Short mmCIF file of C-alpha atoms and ligand atoms in Angstrom, two decimals:
data_model
loop_
_atom_site.label_atom_id
_atom_site.label_comp_id
_atom_site.label_asym_id
_atom_site.label_seq_id
_atom_site.Cartn_x
_atom_site.Cartn_y
_atom_site.Cartn_z
CA MET R 1 10.77 -5.03 13.32
CA GLU R 2 13.32 -2.47 11.95
CA ASN R 3 15.37 -0.20 14.03
CA PHE R 4 13.74 3.28 14.01
CA VAL R 5 14.10 6.88 15.57
CA ALA R 6 10.84 8.51 16.42
CA TYR R 7 10.89 12.45 16.49
CA ASN R 8 8.03 14.85 16.05
CA PRO R 9 8.27 18.31 17.67
CA THR R 10 5.25 19.81 15.74
CA ARG R 11 2.60 21.12 18.41
CA LEU R 12 -0.93 20.32 16.85
CA HIS R 13 -3.88 22.62 17.78
CA PHE R 14 -6.85 20.54 16.74
CA GLY R 15 -10.64 21.73 16.64
CA GLU R 16 -13.27 24.31 15.88
CA ASN R 17 -12.26 27.96 16.86
CA ILE R 18 -8.65 26.68 17.73
CA VAL R 19 -7.35 29.64 15.62
CA GLU R 20 -8.28 31.94 18.51
CA ASN R 21 -4.94 30.93 19.96
CA LEU R 22 -2.96 31.71 16.75
CA GLY R 23 -1.81 35.19 17.65
CA THR R 24 -0.39 34.53 21.01
CA THR R 25 1.38 31.41 19.36
CA VAL R 26 3.03 33.22 16.57
CA LYS R 27 4.12 36.17 18.83
CA GLN R 28 6.34 33.64 20.66
CA TYR R 29 8.44 33.44 17.42
CA GLY R 30 8.72 37.37 16.70
CA LYS R 31 6.86 40.52 15.56
CA LYS R 32 7.17 40.34 11.86
CA ALA R 33 5.34 37.57 9.99
CA LEU R 34 5.51 36.28 6.33
CA LEU R 35 2.04 35.11 5.49
CA ILE R 36 1.98 32.85 2.48
CA CYS R 37 -1.26 31.81 0.73
CA GLY R 38 -2.48 30.06 -2.43
CA LYS R 39 -4.42 31.35 -5.31
CA GLY R 40 -7.49 32.96 -3.53
CA SER R 41 -9.63 30.39 -1.73
CA VAL R 42 -8.57 31.57 1.71
CA LYS R 43 -9.90 35.23 0.90
CA LYS R 44 -12.86 33.91 -0.79
CA TYR R 45 -14.08 31.83 2.25
CA GLY R 46 -12.91 34.28 5.10
CA TYR R 47 -10.05 32.30 6.52
CA PHE R 48 -7.52 35.08 5.60
CA ASP R 49 -9.55 37.79 7.50
CA GLN R 50 -9.73 35.55 10.64
CA VAL R 51 -5.85 35.00 10.53
CA ILE R 52 -5.16 38.64 9.81
CA SER R 53 -7.27 39.83 12.69
CA GLN R 54 -5.63 37.36 15.06
CA LEU R 55 -2.14 38.28 14.14
CA GLN R 56 -2.87 41.94 14.15
CA SER R 57 -4.57 41.98 17.40
CA SER R 58 -1.45 40.38 18.88
CA GLY R 59 0.56 43.20 17.37
CA ILE R 60 2.13 41.24 14.59
CA GLU R 61 3.23 43.01 11.52
CA VAL R 62 2.16 41.03 8.32
CA VAL R 63 3.83 40.85 4.95
CA GLU R 64 1.84 38.83 2.30
CA TYR R 65 2.93 36.48 -0.36
CA SER R 66 0.03 35.18 -2.26
CA GLY R 67 -0.23 32.87 -5.37
CA ILE R 68 1.39 29.50 -4.77
CA LYS R 69 -0.08 27.32 -7.22
CA SER R 70 -1.33 23.68 -6.66
CA ASN R 71 1.59 21.50 -7.49
CA PRO R 72 3.94 24.21 -6.34
CA ILE R 73 6.98 25.45 -8.25
CA ILE R 74 10.32 26.50 -7.27
CA GLU R 75 9.78 30.12 -8.80
CA ASP R 76 7.29 31.15 -6.23
CA VAL R 77 9.46 29.73 -3.42
CA GLU R 78 12.43 31.97 -4.71
CA LYS R 79 10.15 35.01 -4.87
CA ALA R 80 8.79 34.40 -1.40
CA ILE R 81 12.41 34.00 -0.21
CA GLN R 82 13.16 37.45 -1.53
CA LEU R 83 10.38 39.00 0.07
CA GLY R 84 11.03 37.58 3.32
CA LYS R 85 14.54 38.67 3.22
CA LYS R 86 13.84 42.28 2.19
CA ASN R 87 11.37 42.68 5.15
CA ASN R 88 13.44 40.98 7.65
CA ILE R 89 10.75 38.61 8.76
CA ASP R 90 10.90 36.59 12.15
CA VAL R 91 8.26 33.99 11.35
CA ILE R 92 6.45 32.25 8.48
CA VAL R 93 2.70 31.67 8.80
CA ALA R 94 1.45 29.33 6.16
CA LEU R 95 -2.35 29.47 5.39
CA GLY R 96 -3.41 26.77 2.94
CA GLY R 97 -3.03 23.37 1.79
CA GLY R 98 -0.07 21.05 1.11
CA SER R 99 1.19 23.21 -1.76
CA VAL R 100 1.41 26.35 0.45
CA ILE R 101 2.80 24.61 3.36
CA ASP R 102 5.50 22.74 1.50
CA SER R 103 6.48 25.85 -0.43
CA SER R 104 6.66 27.62 2.93
CA LYS R 105 8.82 25.07 4.34
CA ILE R 106 11.63 25.69 1.69
CA VAL R 107 11.29 29.48 2.24
CA SER R 108 12.01 28.96 5.66
CA LEU R 109 15.20 27.23 4.88
CA GLY R 110 16.18 29.85 2.12
CA ILE R 111 15.66 33.15 3.92
CA PRO R 112 18.64 32.60 6.35
CA THR R 113 21.09 31.95 3.39
CA ASP R 114 21.93 33.22 -0.05
CA ASP R 115 22.04 29.44 -1.36
CA ASN R 116 19.83 28.30 -4.19
CA PRO R 117 16.99 26.51 -2.71
CA TRP R 118 16.77 24.05 -5.46
CA ASP R 119 20.27 22.80 -4.27
CA PHE R 120 18.38 21.91 -0.89
CA MET R 121 15.63 20.16 -2.54
CA THR R 122 17.98 18.06 -4.61
CA TRP R 123 20.37 17.34 -1.44
CA LYS R 124 23.38 19.17 -2.94
CA LEU R 125 23.54 21.59 0.07
CA ASN R 126 22.65 20.78 3.75
CA PRO R 127 20.87 24.00 5.16
CA GLU R 128 21.65 24.51 8.84
CA LYS R 129 19.02 27.05 9.97
CA ALA R 130 15.37 27.67 9.26
CA ILE R 131 12.91 30.44 10.26
CA PRO R 132 10.22 29.18 12.45
CA ILE R 133 6.85 28.15 10.57
CA VAL R 134 3.44 28.11 11.95
CA THR R 135 0.74 26.55 9.65
CA ILE R 136 -3.10 26.98 9.32
CA LEU R 137 -4.16 23.92 7.32
CA THR R 138 -7.15 24.48 4.82
CA LEU R 139 -7.10 20.98 3.21
CA ALA R 140 -6.71 17.56 4.72
CA ALA R 141 -4.64 15.35 2.57
CA THR R 142 -0.76 15.69 2.68
CA GLY R 143 0.27 15.38 6.38
CA THR R 144 2.54 18.05 5.75
CA GLU R 145 1.32 20.04 8.77
CA MET R 146 2.93 17.56 11.15
CA ASN R 147 6.09 16.18 9.21
CA ALA R 148 9.49 17.39 7.85
CA ALA R 149 8.74 16.95 4.23
CA ALA R 150 8.13 19.29 1.25
CA VAL R 151 7.33 18.58 -2.43
CA VAL R 152 8.06 21.08 -4.96
CA GLN R 153 8.34 21.03 -8.85
CA ASN R 154 11.20 22.41 -11.22
CA HIS R 155 10.17 22.68 -14.85
CA THR R 156 13.55 23.80 -15.80
CA THR R 157 15.24 20.52 -14.67
CA GLY R 158 12.00 18.45 -15.22
CA GLN R 159 11.74 17.26 -11.75
CA LYS R 160 9.05 16.98 -8.88
CA VAL R 161 11.09 16.06 -5.77
CA GLY R 162 10.43 15.49 -2.19
CA TYR R 163 12.83 16.94 0.38
CA VAL R 164 13.05 16.04 4.01
CA ASN R 165 14.72 18.04 6.77
CA PRO R 166 13.84 18.06 10.62
CA LEU R 167 14.26 21.74 10.40
CA MET R 168 11.15 22.00 8.39
CA PHE R 169 8.76 20.53 11.19
CA PRO R 170 6.17 23.22 11.55
CA LYS R 171 6.57 24.66 15.23
CA ASP R 172 2.75 24.89 15.60
CA SER R 173 -0.11 23.60 13.24
CA PHE R 174 -3.60 24.82 13.58
CA LEU R 175 -6.18 22.46 12.30
CA ASP R 176 -9.77 23.67 12.32
CA PRO R 177 -12.08 21.20 10.41
CA SER R 178 -14.46 24.04 9.69
CA PHE R 179 -11.62 25.62 7.51
CA THR R 180 -11.99 22.66 5.26
CA VAL R 181 -15.83 22.64 4.53
CA SER R 182 -15.36 24.91 1.43
CA VAL R 183 -12.82 22.28 -0.11
CA PRO R 184 -14.79 21.30 -3.43
CA LYS R 185 -15.79 17.64 -4.00
CA ASN R 186 -12.92 16.84 -6.23
CA TYR R 187 -10.08 18.05 -3.89
CA THR R 188 -12.02 16.42 -1.00
CA SER R 189 -11.88 13.05 -2.80
CA PHE R 190 -8.16 13.43 -3.67
CA GLY R 191 -7.34 14.32 0.06
CA ILE R 192 -8.97 11.00 0.99
CA VAL R 193 -7.08 8.97 -1.70
CA ASP R 194 -3.82 10.72 -0.72
CA LEU R 195 -4.18 9.92 3.16
CA ILE R 196 -5.04 6.35 2.03
CA ALA R 197 -1.96 6.30 -0.12
CA HIS R 198 0.35 7.47 2.51
CA SER R 199 -0.96 4.60 4.75
CA LEU R 200 -0.30 2.22 1.96
CA GLU R 201 3.20 3.51 1.36
CA ALA R 202 3.88 2.78 4.98
CA PHE R 203 2.21 -0.66 4.84
CA PHE R 204 4.44 -1.65 1.84
CA GLY R 205 7.62 -0.36 3.44
CA LYS R 206 10.41 -2.60 4.82
CA GLY R 207 9.48 -4.02 8.28
CA GLU R 208 6.22 -5.36 9.39
CA PRO R 209 5.41 -4.53 12.95
CA SER R 210 2.20 -5.90 13.85
CA VAL R 211 0.90 -3.05 16.04
CA ILE R 212 1.83 -0.60 13.41
CA ASP R 213 0.17 -2.78 10.73
CA GLN R 214 -3.14 -2.63 12.72
CA ILE R 215 -2.95 1.13 13.26
CA THR R 216 -2.31 1.69 9.53
CA ILE R 217 -5.17 -0.58 8.54
CA ASP R 218 -7.25 1.16 11.02
CA ILE R 219 -6.52 4.66 9.48
CA ILE R 220 -7.43 3.34 6.25
CA LYS R 221 -10.74 1.70 7.37
CA ASP R 222 -11.72 4.92 8.97
CA ALA R 223 -11.23 6.94 5.69
CA VAL R 224 -13.18 3.92 3.79
CA LYS R 225 -15.87 4.23 6.18
CA PHE R 226 -16.28 8.13 6.56
CA GLY R 227 -14.81 9.28 3.07
CA PRO R 228 -18.13 8.30 1.34
CA LEU R 229 -20.12 10.11 3.81
CA LEU R 230 -18.22 13.31 3.66
CA MET R 231 -18.64 13.15 -0.14
CA ASN R 232 -22.32 13.39 0.23
CA ASP R 233 -22.23 15.94 3.16
CA LEU R 234 -19.31 18.44 2.38
CA THR R 235 -20.25 20.90 5.09
CA ASN R 236 -20.41 18.55 7.83
CA VAL R 237 -17.64 19.51 10.38
CA GLU R 238 -17.49 16.40 12.30
CA LEU R 239 -16.81 14.28 9.19
CA ARG R 240 -14.35 16.81 7.90
CA ALA R 241 -12.63 16.35 11.52
CA LYS R 242 -12.39 12.63 11.19
CA ILE R 243 -10.85 12.90 7.82
CA MET R 244 -8.54 15.56 8.97
CA LEU R 245 -7.22 13.53 11.87
CA ASP R 246 -6.89 10.54 9.54
CA ALA R 247 -4.77 12.62 7.13
CA THR R 248 -2.52 13.73 9.88
CA LEU R 249 -1.95 10.47 11.46
CA ALA R 250 -1.15 8.72 7.99
CA LEU R 251 2.01 10.87 7.67
CA ASN R 252 3.45 12.25 10.87
CA GLY R 253 5.88 9.36 11.42
CA LEU R 254 3.55 6.93 13.41
CA THR R 255 2.80 4.59 10.39
CA THR R 256 6.44 3.98 10.03
CA TYR R 257 7.61 3.21 13.56
CA GLY R 258 9.28 -0.15 13.44
CA LYS R 259 10.10 0.20 9.60
CA LYS R 260 13.15 1.35 7.65
CA SER R 261 10.92 3.74 5.77
CA GLY R 262 7.66 3.71 3.41
CA ASP R 263 8.02 2.43 -0.03
CA TRP R 264 7.16 5.60 -1.67
CA GLY R 265 7.25 3.94 -5.30
CA VAL R 266 3.64 4.87 -6.04
CA HIS R 267 4.14 8.46 -5.04
CA ALA R 268 7.29 8.72 -7.25
CA LEU R 269 5.34 7.50 -10.24
CA GLY R 270 2.58 9.96 -9.48
CA HIS R 271 4.86 12.88 -9.20
CA GLU R 272 6.01 12.36 -12.56
CA LEU R 273 2.42 12.59 -13.83
CA SER R 274 1.86 15.82 -11.97
CA LEU R 275 5.00 17.19 -13.48
CA LEU R 276 4.09 16.12 -17.10
CA PHE R 277 0.20 16.99 -16.80
CA ASP R 278 -0.41 19.09 -13.85
CA THR R 279 -2.44 16.03 -12.42
CA PRO R 280 -3.77 16.77 -8.86
CA HIS R 281 -1.56 14.70 -6.54
CA GLY R 282 -4.63 12.67 -5.19
CA ALA R 283 -5.81 11.83 -8.69
CA SER R 284 -2.41 10.47 -9.63
CA LEU R 285 -2.36 8.21 -6.74
CA SER R 286 -5.95 6.62 -7.45
CA ILE R 287 -4.59 5.75 -10.92
CA VAL R 288 -1.04 4.54 -10.11
CA TYR R 289 -2.06 2.59 -6.88
CA PRO R 290 -4.15 -0.10 -8.70
CA ALA R 291 -1.58 -0.34 -11.45
CA TRP R 292 1.31 -0.79 -8.80
CA LEU R 293 -0.79 -3.27 -7.01
CA LYS R 294 -1.54 -5.45 -10.07
CA LEU R 295 2.36 -5.44 -10.91
CA MET R 296 3.08 -6.56 -7.42
CA GLN R 297 0.35 -9.08 -7.01
CA PRO R 298 2.54 -12.04 -7.96
CA ARG R 299 5.52 -10.66 -5.98
CA ILE R 300 3.83 -9.89 -2.52
CA SER R 301 0.43 -11.53 -2.72
CA GLU R 302 0.61 -12.53 0.94
CA ARG R 303 0.98 -8.95 2.06
CA ILE R 304 -1.87 -7.60 -0.17
CA ILE R 305 -4.00 -10.14 1.34
CA THR R 306 -3.13 -9.22 4.84
CA LEU R 307 -4.08 -5.66 3.78
CA GLY R 308 -7.37 -6.78 1.95
CA LYS R 309 -8.60 -8.80 4.94
CA GLY R 310 -7.83 -6.04 7.22
CA VAL R 311 -9.44 -3.26 5.33
CA PHE R 312 -12.17 -4.91 3.48
CA GLY R 313 -12.69 -8.33 4.92
CA VAL R 314 -11.61 -9.91 1.50
CA ASN R 315 -9.53 -13.06 1.06
CA SER R 316 -7.47 -12.71 -2.13
CA ALA R 317 -5.19 -10.14 -3.70
CA GLU R 318 -7.54 -9.86 -6.71
CA GLU R 319 -10.41 -8.89 -4.49
CA THR R 320 -8.22 -6.51 -2.31
CA ILE R 321 -7.15 -4.59 -5.60
CA ASP R 322 -10.76 -4.62 -6.89
CA SER R 323 -11.88 -3.26 -3.68
CA PHE R 324 -9.51 -0.18 -3.75
CA ILE R 325 -10.58 0.38 -7.27
CA ASP R 326 -14.42 0.34 -6.44
CA PHE R 327 -13.53 2.61 -3.29
CA PHE R 328 -11.91 5.14 -5.42
CA LYS R 329 -14.67 5.00 -8.04
CA LYS R 330 -17.16 5.50 -5.27
CA ILE R 331 -15.45 8.69 -4.03
CA GLU R 332 -15.13 9.79 -7.82
CA SER R 333 -11.47 9.83 -8.15
CA PRO R 334 -9.97 8.70 -11.46
CA VAL R 335 -8.52 5.15 -11.87
CA LEU R 336 -7.32 5.22 -15.55
CA LEU R 337 -5.43 7.72 -17.27
CA ASN R 338 -7.96 8.27 -19.98
CA GLU R 339 -10.29 9.46 -17.51
CA ILE R 340 -8.20 12.63 -17.05
CA GLY R 341 -7.81 13.28 -20.63
CA ILE R 342 -4.38 11.39 -21.05
CA ASN R 343 -4.45 9.21 -24.13
CA GLU R 344 -2.40 6.42 -25.49
CA ASN R 345 -0.31 8.77 -27.44
CA LYS R 346 1.19 9.90 -24.42
CA ARG R 347 2.39 6.17 -23.40
CA GLY R 348 6.01 6.85 -24.57
CA LEU R 349 6.46 9.91 -22.99
CA ILE R 350 5.51 8.79 -19.66
CA ILE R 351 7.62 5.78 -20.00
CA GLU R 352 10.68 7.94 -20.95
CA GLN R 353 9.99 10.12 -18.14
CA TYR R 354 10.03 7.19 -15.66
CA ALA R 355 13.35 6.00 -17.07
CA LYS R 356 14.79 9.41 -17.23
CA ASN R 357 14.29 9.98 -13.42
CA LYS R 358 14.82 6.29 -12.53
CA VAL R 359 11.65 6.02 -10.74
CA SER R 360 11.51 3.42 -8.02
CA GLY R 361 10.39 2.38 -4.43
CA MET R 362 12.50 2.30 -1.50
CA ASN R 363 11.39 -1.18 -0.54
CA HIS R 364 10.08 -2.50 -3.93
CA ASP R 365 12.39 -1.77 -6.83
CA LEU R 366 10.92 -0.79 -10.22
CA SER R 367 12.84 -1.75 -13.42
CA GLU R 368 12.17 -0.10 -16.84
CA ASP R 369 10.28 -3.08 -17.79
CA ASP R 370 7.95 -2.66 -14.56
CA HIS R 371 7.33 1.04 -15.74
CA LYS R 372 6.17 -0.32 -19.13
CA LYS R 373 3.78 -2.76 -17.23
CA ILE R 374 2.43 -0.12 -14.73
CA VAL R 375 1.77 2.23 -17.73
CA ASP R 376 -0.15 -0.58 -19.66
CA PHE R 377 -2.22 -1.13 -16.35
CA MET R 378 -2.76 2.49 -16.08
CA PHE R 379 -4.48 2.52 -19.64
CA ALA R 380 -6.04 -0.75 -19.51
O1 NZQ L 401 -4.82 27.86 -4.28
P1 NZQ L 401 -6.01 28.10 -3.61
O2 NZQ L 401 -6.94 29.06 -4.01
O3 NZQ L 401 -5.89 28.13 -2.14
O4 NZQ L 401 -6.97 26.63 -3.86
C1 NZQ L 401 -6.52 25.26 -3.14
C2 NZQ L 401 -5.89 24.50 -4.59
O5 NZQ L 401 -6.70 25.06 -5.85
C3 NZQ L 401 -7.73 24.57 -2.96
N1 NZQ L 401 -8.02 24.74 -1.50
C4 NZQ L 401 -7.10 24.57 -0.48
N2 NZQ L 401 -7.89 24.74 0.63
C5 NZQ L 401 -9.22 24.90 0.22
C6 NZQ L 401 -9.37 25.03 -1.00
N3 NZQ L 401 -10.28 25.48 -1.68
C7 NZQ L 401 -11.43 25.72 -0.98
N4 NZQ L 401 -11.42 25.54 0.26
C8 NZQ L 401 -10.30 25.57 1.15
N5 NZQ L 401 -10.27 25.44 2.43
O6 NZQ L 401 -7.46 23.30 -3.25
C9 NZQ L 401 -6.58 23.07 -4.26
C10 NZQ L 401 -5.46 22.23 -3.95
O7 NZQ L 401 -4.62 22.64 -2.97
P2 NZQ L 401 -3.13 22.10 -2.68
O8 NZQ L 401 -2.48 22.64 -1.49
O9 NZQ L 401 -2.54 21.95 -3.93
O10 NZQ L 401 -3.68 20.57 -2.36
P3 NZQ L 401 -2.94 19.37 -1.32
O11 NZQ L 401 -3.13 19.67 0.18
O12 NZQ L 401 -3.44 18.18 -1.83
O13 NZQ L 401 -1.53 19.56 -1.54
C11 NZQ L 401 -0.74 18.95 -2.93
C12 NZQ L 401 0.71 19.28 -2.78
O14 NZQ L 401 1.35 18.45 -1.63
C13 NZQ L 401 2.24 17.54 -2.00
C14 NZQ L 401 1.79 17.13 -3.42
O15 NZQ L 401 2.89 16.53 -4.15
C15 NZQ L 401 1.30 18.34 -3.94
O16 NZQ L 401 2.31 19.07 -4.61
N6 NZQ L 401 2.63 16.54 -1.05
C16 NZQ L 401 3.23 16.82 0.16
C17 NZQ L 401 3.69 15.93 1.07
C18 NZQ L 401 4.20 16.22 2.44
N7 NZQ L 401 4.81 17.54 2.44
O17 NZQ L 401 4.47 15.52 3.29
C19 NZQ L 401 3.09 14.65 0.91
C20 NZQ L 401 2.23 14.24 -0.13
O18 NZQ L 401 2.33 12.83 -0.52
C21 NZQ L 401 2.28 15.24 -1.34
O19 NZQ L 401 3.23 14.71 -2.18
ZN1 ZN L 402 0.79 12.01 -0.99
#
């Protein structure tokens, strides 16, 4: 087991109608809120109105920034920072999926300073203050509702990077599974893939504490059991709740107790695909994970077998990898690049991008030769 520090200050409010406590909660942090949303789903399905009425009935003045795109970009973050500064806001309320919440986290660091927010994301500056954030999650996937990470793209510098700072833990996060029943089939599937991928990143990190291995395997098993049921019953709130809790547990720190960190190589490889082709995050992972496992099979076969035995009851690394591929297919997430319209003529571009950004894992290093092999597996 590795040494570790456990810290998670986010207060989680979980369950149907839990948003009834939103107004009084936000009021603790001030009277003027910057409400940040995505491209329109929250208005279409009525969540926006519920949140606004909660805030207004508690006497909170609301300034709105809408339009955060999936795979969020730094330009939106910069505009929301300007709006927040101009209006002298006290608190940020993030209503949406990972893209909205991640953007809001960087906005929370950007409002108190005149520094360039991309300098935080790239670790050039170390911000010391943040505006408090309250989130209302509408898509189960990333775990951002209970962690201190944010991932944003910058097309000028050609990067999609993750940044972690304890100042970015949401103060409170509201998770009502009925807010996720409108998530379409494809993003429901990508969310299930993402939570499994977070569990796998933890599992392949340095350090193998037995109790955490078991918890991590159980999170994956729960998603493998209930994910396909949910895919056939998208409005089932109980199934939505199970997947929502799985997703939070997969990346709120628990799965890396007793570890140095997760590996995160697969996420790094997937982020480059999202940057180049705007691939949805979960879809990038169901393509990269099987390829990475195939590359790693001769190097860490025992560890892959432990995983396969725990999750699927199989006894070899090959069967473990095949079981993950079959599962991703079963929930209709892509497992090869050509399934999402990326053809062989992009092979060179992807390999170049991996080399340029020196894509690697924190536990399992990836060489340029490994990049080529992984890209081959993603086309095979
Ligand atoms: O923009 P709107 O109209 O809201 O539509 C969104 C978007 O099109 C829609 N959606 C969200 N909630 C909905 C809904 N549609 C109907 N009903 C609802 N209730 O779903 C689409 C995808 O939303 P997005 O927020 O982009 O998805 P997700 O939550 O998967 O977030 C992905 C982003 O999170 C980053 C990813 O890299 C990606 O940029 N990640 C963040 C992490 C973190 N902070 O810890 C870790 C993850 O590994 C990941 O990297
Ligand atoms: Zn992820």
